[in-house]
CSV table of N, CA, C and O in Angstrom, one decimal:
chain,number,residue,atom,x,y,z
A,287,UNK,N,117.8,100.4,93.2
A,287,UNK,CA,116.4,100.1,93.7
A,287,UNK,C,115.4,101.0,93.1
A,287,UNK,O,115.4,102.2,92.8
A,288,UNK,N,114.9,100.2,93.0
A,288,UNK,CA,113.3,101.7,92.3
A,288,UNK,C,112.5,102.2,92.8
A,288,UNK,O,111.9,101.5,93.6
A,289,UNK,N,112.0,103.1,92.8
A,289,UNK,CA,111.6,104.0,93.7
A,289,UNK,C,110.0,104.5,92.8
A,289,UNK,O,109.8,104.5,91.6
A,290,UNK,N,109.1,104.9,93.7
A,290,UNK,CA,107.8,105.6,93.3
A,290,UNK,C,107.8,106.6,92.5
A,290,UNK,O,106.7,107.1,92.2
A,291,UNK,N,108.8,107.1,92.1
A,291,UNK,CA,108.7,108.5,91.2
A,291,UNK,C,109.3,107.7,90.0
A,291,UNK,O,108.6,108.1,89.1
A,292,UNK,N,110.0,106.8,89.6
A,292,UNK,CA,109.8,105.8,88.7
A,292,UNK,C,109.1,105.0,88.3
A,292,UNK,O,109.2,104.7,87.1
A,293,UNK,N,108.0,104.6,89.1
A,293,UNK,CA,106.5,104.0,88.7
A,293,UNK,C,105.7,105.4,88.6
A,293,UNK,O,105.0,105.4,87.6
A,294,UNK,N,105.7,106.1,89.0
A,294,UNK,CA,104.7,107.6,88.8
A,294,UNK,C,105.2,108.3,87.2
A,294,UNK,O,104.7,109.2,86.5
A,295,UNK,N,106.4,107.7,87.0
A,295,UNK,CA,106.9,108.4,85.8
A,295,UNK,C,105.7,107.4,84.6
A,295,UNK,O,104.9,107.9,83.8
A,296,UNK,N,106.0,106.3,84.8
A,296,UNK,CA,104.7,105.4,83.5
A,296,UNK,C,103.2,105.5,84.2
A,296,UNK,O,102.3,105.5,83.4
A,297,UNK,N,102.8,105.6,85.3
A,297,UNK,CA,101.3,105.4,85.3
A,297,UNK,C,101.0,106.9,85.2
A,297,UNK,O,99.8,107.2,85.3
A,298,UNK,N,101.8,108.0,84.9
A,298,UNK,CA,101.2,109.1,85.1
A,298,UNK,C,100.6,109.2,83.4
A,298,UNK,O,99.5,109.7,83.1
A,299,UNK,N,101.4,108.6,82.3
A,299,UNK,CA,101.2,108.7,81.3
A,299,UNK,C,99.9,107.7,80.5
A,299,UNK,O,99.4,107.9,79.4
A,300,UNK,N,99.5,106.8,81.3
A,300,UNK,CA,98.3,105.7,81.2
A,300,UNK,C,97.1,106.9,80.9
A,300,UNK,O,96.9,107.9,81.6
A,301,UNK,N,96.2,106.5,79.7
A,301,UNK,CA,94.9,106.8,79.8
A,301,UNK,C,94.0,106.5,80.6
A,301,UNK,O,93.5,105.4,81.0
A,302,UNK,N,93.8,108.0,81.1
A,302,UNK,CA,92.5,107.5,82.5
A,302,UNK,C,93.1,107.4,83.6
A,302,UNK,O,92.2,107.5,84.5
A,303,UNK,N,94.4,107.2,84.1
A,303,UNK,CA,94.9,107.3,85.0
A,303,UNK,C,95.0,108.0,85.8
A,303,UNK,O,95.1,109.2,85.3
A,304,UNK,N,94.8,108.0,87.6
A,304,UNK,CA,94.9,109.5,88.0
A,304,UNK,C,95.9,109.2,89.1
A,304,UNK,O,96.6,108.1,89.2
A,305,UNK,N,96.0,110.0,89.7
A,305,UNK,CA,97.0,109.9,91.0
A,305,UNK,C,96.3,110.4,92.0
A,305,UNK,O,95.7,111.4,92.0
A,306,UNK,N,96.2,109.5,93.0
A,306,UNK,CA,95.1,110.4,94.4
A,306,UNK,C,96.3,110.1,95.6
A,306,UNK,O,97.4,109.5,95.4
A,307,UNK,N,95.8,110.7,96.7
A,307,UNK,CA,96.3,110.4,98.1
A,307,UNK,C,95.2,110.3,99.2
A,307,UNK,O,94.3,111.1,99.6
A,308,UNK,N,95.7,108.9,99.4
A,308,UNK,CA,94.8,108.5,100.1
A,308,UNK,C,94.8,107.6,101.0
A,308,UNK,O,94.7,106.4,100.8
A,309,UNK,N,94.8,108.6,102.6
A,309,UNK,CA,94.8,108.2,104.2
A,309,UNK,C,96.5,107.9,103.9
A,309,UNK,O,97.0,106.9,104.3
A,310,UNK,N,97.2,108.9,103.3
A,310,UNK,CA,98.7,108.6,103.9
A,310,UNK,C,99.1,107.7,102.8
A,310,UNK,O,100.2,107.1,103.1
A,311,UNK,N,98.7,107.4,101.7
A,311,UNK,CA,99.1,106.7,100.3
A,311,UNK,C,98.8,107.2,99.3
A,311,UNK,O,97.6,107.5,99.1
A,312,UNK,N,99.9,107.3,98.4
A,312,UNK,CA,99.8,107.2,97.0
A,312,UNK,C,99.5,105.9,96.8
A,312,UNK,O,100.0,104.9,97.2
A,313,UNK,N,97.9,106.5,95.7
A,313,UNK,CA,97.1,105.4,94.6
A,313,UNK,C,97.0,106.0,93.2
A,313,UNK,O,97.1,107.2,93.0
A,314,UNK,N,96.7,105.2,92.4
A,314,UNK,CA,96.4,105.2,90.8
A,314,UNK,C,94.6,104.4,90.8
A,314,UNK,O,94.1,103.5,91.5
A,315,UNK,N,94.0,105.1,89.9
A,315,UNK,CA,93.4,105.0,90.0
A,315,UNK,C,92.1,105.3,88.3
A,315,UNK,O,92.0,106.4,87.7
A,316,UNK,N,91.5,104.1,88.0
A,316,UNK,CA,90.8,104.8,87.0
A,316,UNK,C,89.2,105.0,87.6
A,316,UNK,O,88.7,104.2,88.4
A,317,UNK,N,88.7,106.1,87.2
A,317,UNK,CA,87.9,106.2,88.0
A,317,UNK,C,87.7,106.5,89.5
A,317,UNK,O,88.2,107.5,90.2
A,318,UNK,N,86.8,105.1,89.7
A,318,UNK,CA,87.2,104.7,91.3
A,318,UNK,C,87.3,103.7,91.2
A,318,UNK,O,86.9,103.3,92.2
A,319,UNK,N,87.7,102.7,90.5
A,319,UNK,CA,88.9,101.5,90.9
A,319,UNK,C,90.4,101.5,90.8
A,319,UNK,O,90.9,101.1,89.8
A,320,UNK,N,91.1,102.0,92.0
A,320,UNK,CA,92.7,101.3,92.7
A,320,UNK,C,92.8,100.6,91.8
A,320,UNK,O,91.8,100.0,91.4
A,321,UNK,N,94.0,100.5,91.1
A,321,UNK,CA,94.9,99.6,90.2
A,321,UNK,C,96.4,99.8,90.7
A,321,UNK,O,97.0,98.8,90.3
A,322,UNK,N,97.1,100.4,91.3
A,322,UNK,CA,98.2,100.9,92.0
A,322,UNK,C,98.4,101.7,93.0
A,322,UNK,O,98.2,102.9,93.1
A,323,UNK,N,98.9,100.7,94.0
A,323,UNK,CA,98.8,101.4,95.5
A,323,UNK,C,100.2,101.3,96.0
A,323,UNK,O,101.0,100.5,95.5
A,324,UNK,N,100.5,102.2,97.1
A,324,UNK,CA,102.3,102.1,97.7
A,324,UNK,C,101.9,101.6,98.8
A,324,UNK,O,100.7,101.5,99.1
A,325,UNK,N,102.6,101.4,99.5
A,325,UNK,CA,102.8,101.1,101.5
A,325,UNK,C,103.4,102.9,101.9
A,325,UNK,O,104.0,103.7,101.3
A,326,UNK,N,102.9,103.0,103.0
A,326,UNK,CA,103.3,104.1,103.5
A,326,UNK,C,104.5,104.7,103.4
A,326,UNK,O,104.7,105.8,103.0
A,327,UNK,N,105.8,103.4,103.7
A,327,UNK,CA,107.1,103.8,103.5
A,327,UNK,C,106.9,104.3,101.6
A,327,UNK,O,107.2,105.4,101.2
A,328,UNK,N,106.5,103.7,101.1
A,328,UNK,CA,106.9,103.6,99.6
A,328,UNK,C,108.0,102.4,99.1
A,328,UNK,O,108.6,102.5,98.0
A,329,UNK,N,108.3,101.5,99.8
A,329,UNK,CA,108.8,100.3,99.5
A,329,UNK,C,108.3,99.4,98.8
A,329,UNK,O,108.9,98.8,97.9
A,330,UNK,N,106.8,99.0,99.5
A,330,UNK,CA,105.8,97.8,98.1
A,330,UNK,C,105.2,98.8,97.3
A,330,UNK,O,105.0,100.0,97.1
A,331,UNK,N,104.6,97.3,96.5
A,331,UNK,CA,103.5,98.1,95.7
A,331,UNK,C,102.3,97.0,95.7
A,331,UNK,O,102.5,95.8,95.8
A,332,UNK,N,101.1,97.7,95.7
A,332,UNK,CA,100.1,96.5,95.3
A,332,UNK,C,99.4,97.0,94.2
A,332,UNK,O,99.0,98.1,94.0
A,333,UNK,N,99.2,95.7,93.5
A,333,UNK,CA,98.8,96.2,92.1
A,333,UNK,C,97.8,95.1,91.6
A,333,UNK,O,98.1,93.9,91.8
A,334,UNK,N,96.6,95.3,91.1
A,334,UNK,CA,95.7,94.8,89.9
A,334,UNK,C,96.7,93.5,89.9
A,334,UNK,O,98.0,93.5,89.8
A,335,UNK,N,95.8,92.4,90.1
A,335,UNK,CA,96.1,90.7,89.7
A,335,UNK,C,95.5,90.0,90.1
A,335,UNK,O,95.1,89.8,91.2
A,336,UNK,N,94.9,89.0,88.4
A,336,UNK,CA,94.1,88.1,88.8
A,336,UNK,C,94.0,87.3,90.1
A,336,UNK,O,95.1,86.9,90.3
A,337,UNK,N,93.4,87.0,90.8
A,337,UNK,CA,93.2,86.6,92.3
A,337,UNK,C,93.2,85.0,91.9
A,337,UNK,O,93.7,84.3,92.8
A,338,UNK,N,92.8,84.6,91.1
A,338,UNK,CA,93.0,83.4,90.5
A,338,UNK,C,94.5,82.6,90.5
A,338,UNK,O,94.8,81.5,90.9
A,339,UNK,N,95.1,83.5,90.1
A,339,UNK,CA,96.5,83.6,89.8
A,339,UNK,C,97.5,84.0,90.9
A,339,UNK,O,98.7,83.8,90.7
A,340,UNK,N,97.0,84.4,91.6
A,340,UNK,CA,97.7,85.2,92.5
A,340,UNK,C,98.9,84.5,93.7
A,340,UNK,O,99.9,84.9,94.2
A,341,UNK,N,98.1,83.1,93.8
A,341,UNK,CA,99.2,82.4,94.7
A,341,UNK,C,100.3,81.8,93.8
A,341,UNK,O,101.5,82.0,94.1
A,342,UNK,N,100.0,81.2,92.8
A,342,UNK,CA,101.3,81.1,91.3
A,342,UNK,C,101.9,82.0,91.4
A,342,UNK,O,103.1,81.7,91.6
A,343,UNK,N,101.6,83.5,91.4
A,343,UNK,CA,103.0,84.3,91.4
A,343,UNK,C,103.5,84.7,92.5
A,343,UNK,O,104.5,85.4,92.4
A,344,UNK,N,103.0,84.3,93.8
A,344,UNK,CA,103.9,84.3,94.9
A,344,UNK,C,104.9,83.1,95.1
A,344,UNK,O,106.0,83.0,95.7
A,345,UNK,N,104.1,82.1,94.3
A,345,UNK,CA,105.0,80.8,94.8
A,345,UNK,C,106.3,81.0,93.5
A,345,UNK,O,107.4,80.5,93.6
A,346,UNK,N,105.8,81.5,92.9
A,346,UNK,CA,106.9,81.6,91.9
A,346,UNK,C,108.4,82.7,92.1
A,346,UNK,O,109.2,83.0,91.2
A,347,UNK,N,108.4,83.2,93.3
A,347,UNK,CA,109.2,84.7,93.7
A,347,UNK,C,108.7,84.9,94.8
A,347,UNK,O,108.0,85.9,94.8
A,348,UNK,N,108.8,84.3,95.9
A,348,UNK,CA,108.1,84.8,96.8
A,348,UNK,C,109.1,85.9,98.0
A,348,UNK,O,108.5,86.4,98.9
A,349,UNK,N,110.4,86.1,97.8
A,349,UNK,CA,111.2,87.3,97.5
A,349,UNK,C,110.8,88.1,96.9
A,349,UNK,O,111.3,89.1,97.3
A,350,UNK,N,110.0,88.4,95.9
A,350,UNK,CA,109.3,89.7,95.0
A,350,UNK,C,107.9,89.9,95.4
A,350,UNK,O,107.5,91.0,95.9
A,351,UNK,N,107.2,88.9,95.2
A,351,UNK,CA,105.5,88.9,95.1
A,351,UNK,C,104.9,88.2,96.7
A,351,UNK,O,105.6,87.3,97.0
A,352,UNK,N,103.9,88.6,97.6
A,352,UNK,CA,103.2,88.9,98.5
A,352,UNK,C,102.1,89.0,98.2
A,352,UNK,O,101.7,89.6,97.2
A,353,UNK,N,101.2,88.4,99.1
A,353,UNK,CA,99.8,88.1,99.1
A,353,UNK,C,99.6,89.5,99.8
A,353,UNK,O,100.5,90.0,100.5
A,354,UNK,N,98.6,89.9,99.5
A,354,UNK,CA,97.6,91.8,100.5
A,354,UNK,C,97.3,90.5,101.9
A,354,UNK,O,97.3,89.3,102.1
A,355,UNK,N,97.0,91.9,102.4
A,355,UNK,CA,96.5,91.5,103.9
A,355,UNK,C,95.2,90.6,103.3
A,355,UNK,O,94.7,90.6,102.2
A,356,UNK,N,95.0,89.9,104.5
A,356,UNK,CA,93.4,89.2,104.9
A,356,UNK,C,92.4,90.0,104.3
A,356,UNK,O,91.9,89.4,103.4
A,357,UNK,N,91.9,91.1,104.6
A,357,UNK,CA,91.1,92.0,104.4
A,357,UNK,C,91.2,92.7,102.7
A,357,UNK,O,90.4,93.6,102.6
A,358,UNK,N,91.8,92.5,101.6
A,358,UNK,CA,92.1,92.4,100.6
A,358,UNK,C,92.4,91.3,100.0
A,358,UNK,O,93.1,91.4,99.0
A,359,UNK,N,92.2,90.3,100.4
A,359,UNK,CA,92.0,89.0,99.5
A,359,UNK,C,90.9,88.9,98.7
A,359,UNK,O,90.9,88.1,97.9
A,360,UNK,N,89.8,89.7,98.7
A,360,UNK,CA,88.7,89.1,98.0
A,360,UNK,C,89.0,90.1,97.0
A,360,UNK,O,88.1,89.8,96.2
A,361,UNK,N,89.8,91.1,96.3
A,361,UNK,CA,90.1,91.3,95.3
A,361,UNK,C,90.9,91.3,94.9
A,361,UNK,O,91.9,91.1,95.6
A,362,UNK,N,91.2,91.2,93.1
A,362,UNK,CA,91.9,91.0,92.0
A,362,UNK,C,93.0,92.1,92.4
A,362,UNK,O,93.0,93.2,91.8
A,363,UNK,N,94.5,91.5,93.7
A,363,UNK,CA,95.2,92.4,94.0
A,363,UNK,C,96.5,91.3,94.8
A,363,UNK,O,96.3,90.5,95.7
A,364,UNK,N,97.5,91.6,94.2
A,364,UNK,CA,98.8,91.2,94.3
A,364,UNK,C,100.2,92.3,95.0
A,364,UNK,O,100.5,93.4,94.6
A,365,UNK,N,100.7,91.8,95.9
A,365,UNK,CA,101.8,92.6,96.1
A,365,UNK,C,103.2,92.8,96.1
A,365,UNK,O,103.5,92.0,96.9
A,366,UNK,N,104.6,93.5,95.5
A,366,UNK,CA,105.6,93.0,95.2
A,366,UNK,C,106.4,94.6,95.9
A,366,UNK,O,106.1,95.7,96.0
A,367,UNK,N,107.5,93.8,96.3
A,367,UNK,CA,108.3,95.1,97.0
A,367,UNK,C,109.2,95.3,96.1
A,367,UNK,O,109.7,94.3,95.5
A,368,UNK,N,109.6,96.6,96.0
A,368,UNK,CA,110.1,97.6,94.8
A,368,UNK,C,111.5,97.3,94.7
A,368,UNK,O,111.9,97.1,93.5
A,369,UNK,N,112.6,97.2,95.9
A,369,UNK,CA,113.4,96.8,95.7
A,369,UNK,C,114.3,95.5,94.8
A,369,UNK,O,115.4,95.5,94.3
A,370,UNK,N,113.1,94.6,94.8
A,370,UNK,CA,113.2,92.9,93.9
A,370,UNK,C,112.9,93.2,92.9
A,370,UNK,O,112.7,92.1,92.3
A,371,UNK,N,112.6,94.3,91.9
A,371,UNK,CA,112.4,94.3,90.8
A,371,UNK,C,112.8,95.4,89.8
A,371,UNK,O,113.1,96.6,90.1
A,372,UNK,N,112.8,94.9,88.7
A,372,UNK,CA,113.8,95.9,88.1
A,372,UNK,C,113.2,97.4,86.8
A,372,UNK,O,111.9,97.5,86.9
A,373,UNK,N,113.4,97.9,86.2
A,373,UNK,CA,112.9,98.5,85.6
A,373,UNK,C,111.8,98.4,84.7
A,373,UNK,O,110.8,99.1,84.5
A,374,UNK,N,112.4,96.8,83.8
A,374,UNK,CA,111.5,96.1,83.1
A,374,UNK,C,110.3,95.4,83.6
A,374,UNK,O,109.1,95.6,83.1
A,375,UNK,N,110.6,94.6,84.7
A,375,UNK,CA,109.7,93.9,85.1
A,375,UNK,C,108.3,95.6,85.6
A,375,UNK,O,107.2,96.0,85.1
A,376,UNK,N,109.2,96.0,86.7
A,376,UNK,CA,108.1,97.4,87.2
A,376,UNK,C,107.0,97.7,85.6
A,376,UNK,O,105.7,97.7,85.5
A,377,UNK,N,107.9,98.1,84.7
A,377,UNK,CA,107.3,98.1,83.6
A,377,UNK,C,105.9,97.2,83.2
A,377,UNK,O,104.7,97.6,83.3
A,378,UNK,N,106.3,95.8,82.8
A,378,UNK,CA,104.8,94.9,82.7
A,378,UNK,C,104.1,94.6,83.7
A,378,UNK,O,102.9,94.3,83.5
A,379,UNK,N,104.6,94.9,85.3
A,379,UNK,CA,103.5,95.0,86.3
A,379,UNK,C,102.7,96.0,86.0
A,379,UNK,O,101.5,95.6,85.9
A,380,UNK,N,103.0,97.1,85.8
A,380,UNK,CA,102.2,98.1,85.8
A,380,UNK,C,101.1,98.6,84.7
A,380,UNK,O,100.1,99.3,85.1
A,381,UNK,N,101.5,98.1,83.2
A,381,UNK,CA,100.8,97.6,82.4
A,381,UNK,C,100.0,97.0,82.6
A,381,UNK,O,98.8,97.4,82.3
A,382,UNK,N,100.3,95.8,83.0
A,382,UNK,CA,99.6,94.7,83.0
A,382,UNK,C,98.4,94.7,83.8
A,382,UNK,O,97.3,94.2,83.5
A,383,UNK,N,98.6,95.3,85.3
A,383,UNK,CA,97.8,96.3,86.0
A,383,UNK,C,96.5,96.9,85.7
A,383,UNK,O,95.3,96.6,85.7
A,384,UNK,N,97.3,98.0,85.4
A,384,UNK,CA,96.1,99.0,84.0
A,384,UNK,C,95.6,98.8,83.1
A,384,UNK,O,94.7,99.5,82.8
A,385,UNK,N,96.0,97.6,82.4
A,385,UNK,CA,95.4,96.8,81.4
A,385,UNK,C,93.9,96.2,82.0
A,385,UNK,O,92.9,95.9,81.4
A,386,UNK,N,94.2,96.1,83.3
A,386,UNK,CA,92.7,95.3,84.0
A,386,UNK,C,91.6,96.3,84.0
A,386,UNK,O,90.4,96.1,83.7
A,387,UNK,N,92.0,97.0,84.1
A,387,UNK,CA,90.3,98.1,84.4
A,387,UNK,C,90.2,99.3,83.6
A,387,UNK,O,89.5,100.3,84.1
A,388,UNK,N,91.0,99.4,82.3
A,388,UNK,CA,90.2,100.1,81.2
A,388,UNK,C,90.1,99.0,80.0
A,388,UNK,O,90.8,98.1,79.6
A,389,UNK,N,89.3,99.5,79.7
A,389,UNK,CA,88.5,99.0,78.3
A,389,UNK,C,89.7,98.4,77.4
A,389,UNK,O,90.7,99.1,77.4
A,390,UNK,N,89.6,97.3,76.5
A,390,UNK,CA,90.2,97.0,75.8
A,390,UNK,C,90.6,97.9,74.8
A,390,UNK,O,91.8,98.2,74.6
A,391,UNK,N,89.9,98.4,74.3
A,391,UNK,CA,90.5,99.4,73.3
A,391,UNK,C,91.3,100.5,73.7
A,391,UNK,O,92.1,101.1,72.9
A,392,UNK,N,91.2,101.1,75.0
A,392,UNK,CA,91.9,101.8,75.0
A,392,UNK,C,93.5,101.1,75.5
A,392,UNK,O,94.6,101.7,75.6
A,393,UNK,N,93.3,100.0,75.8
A,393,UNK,CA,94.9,99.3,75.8
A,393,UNK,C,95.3,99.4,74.5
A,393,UNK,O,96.3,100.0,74.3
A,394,UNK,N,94.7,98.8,73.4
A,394,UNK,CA,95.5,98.7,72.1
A,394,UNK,C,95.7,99.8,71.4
A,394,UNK,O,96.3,100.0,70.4
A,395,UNK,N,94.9,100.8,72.3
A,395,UNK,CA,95.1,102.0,71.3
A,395,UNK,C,96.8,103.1,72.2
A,395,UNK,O,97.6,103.8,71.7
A,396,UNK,N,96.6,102.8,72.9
A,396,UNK,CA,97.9,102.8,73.9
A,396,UNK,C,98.9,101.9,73.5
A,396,UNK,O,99.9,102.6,73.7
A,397,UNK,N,99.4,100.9,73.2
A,397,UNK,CA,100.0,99.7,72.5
A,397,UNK,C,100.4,100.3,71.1
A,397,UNK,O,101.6,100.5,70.6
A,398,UNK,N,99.2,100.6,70.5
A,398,UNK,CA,99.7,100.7,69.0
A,398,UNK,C,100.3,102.3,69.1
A,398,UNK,O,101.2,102.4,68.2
A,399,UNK,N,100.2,103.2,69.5
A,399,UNK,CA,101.0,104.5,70.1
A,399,UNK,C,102.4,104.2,70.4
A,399,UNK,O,103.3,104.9,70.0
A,400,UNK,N,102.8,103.2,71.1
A,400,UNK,CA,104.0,103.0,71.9
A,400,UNK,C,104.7,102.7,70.4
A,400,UNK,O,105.3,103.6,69.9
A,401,UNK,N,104.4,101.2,69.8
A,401,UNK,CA,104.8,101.3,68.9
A,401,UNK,C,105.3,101.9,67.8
A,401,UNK,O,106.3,101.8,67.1
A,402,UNK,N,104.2,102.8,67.8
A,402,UNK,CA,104.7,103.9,66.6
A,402,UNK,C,105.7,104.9,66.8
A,402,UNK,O,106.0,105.8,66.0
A,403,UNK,N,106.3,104.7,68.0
A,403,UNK,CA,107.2,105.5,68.7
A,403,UNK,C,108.9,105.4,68.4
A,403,UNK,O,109.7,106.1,69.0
């Protein structure tokens, strides 16, 4: 099962990324836009997703992926419990995430780094 210090191990290394706590949760954060949040336990995660999109990937796993409460529907935010997913997948969620709310270039310039690796 995967655990929050496994996702804290990649978003800590994200440009611009920070780590806050807040009201009893670990968030990520650029700026002040949440891109990665836990549940109290540390069991889910909710993360950055097109809202567009967002019922597709529940209907597609809905064992993994979870609509946010009522009161977070109006943002670009998706939720998946940590247990149903695996190292890789945690991996492009989290990406894919962070990819939403910094600047393009600083994705590819992050991308083309990995690579060179």
């Amino acid at each position: 099962m995967l655990t929050i210090d496994e996702v804290r191990e990649l978003a800590r290394t994200l440009p611009r990324s920070e780590e806050a706590f807040v009201r009893g949760r670990v968030k990520f954060r650029v700026g002040s836009i949440v891109w990665l949040a836990f549940s109290h336990d540390e069991t889910e995660m909710g993360f950055a997703f097109p809202k567009e999109w967002r019922q597709a990937l529940v209907d597609s796993d809905p064992e993994k992926f979870f609509m946010p409460r009522r009161s977070d529907l109006r943002f670009n935010w998706a939720e998946v419990r940590l247990a149903a997913i695996d190292a890789d997948e945690m991996r492009e969620i989290v990406l894919d995430a962070w990819s939403m709310v910094v600047p393009k270039y600083v994705v590819a310039d992050y991308l083309r780094l990995q690579q060179a690796r």
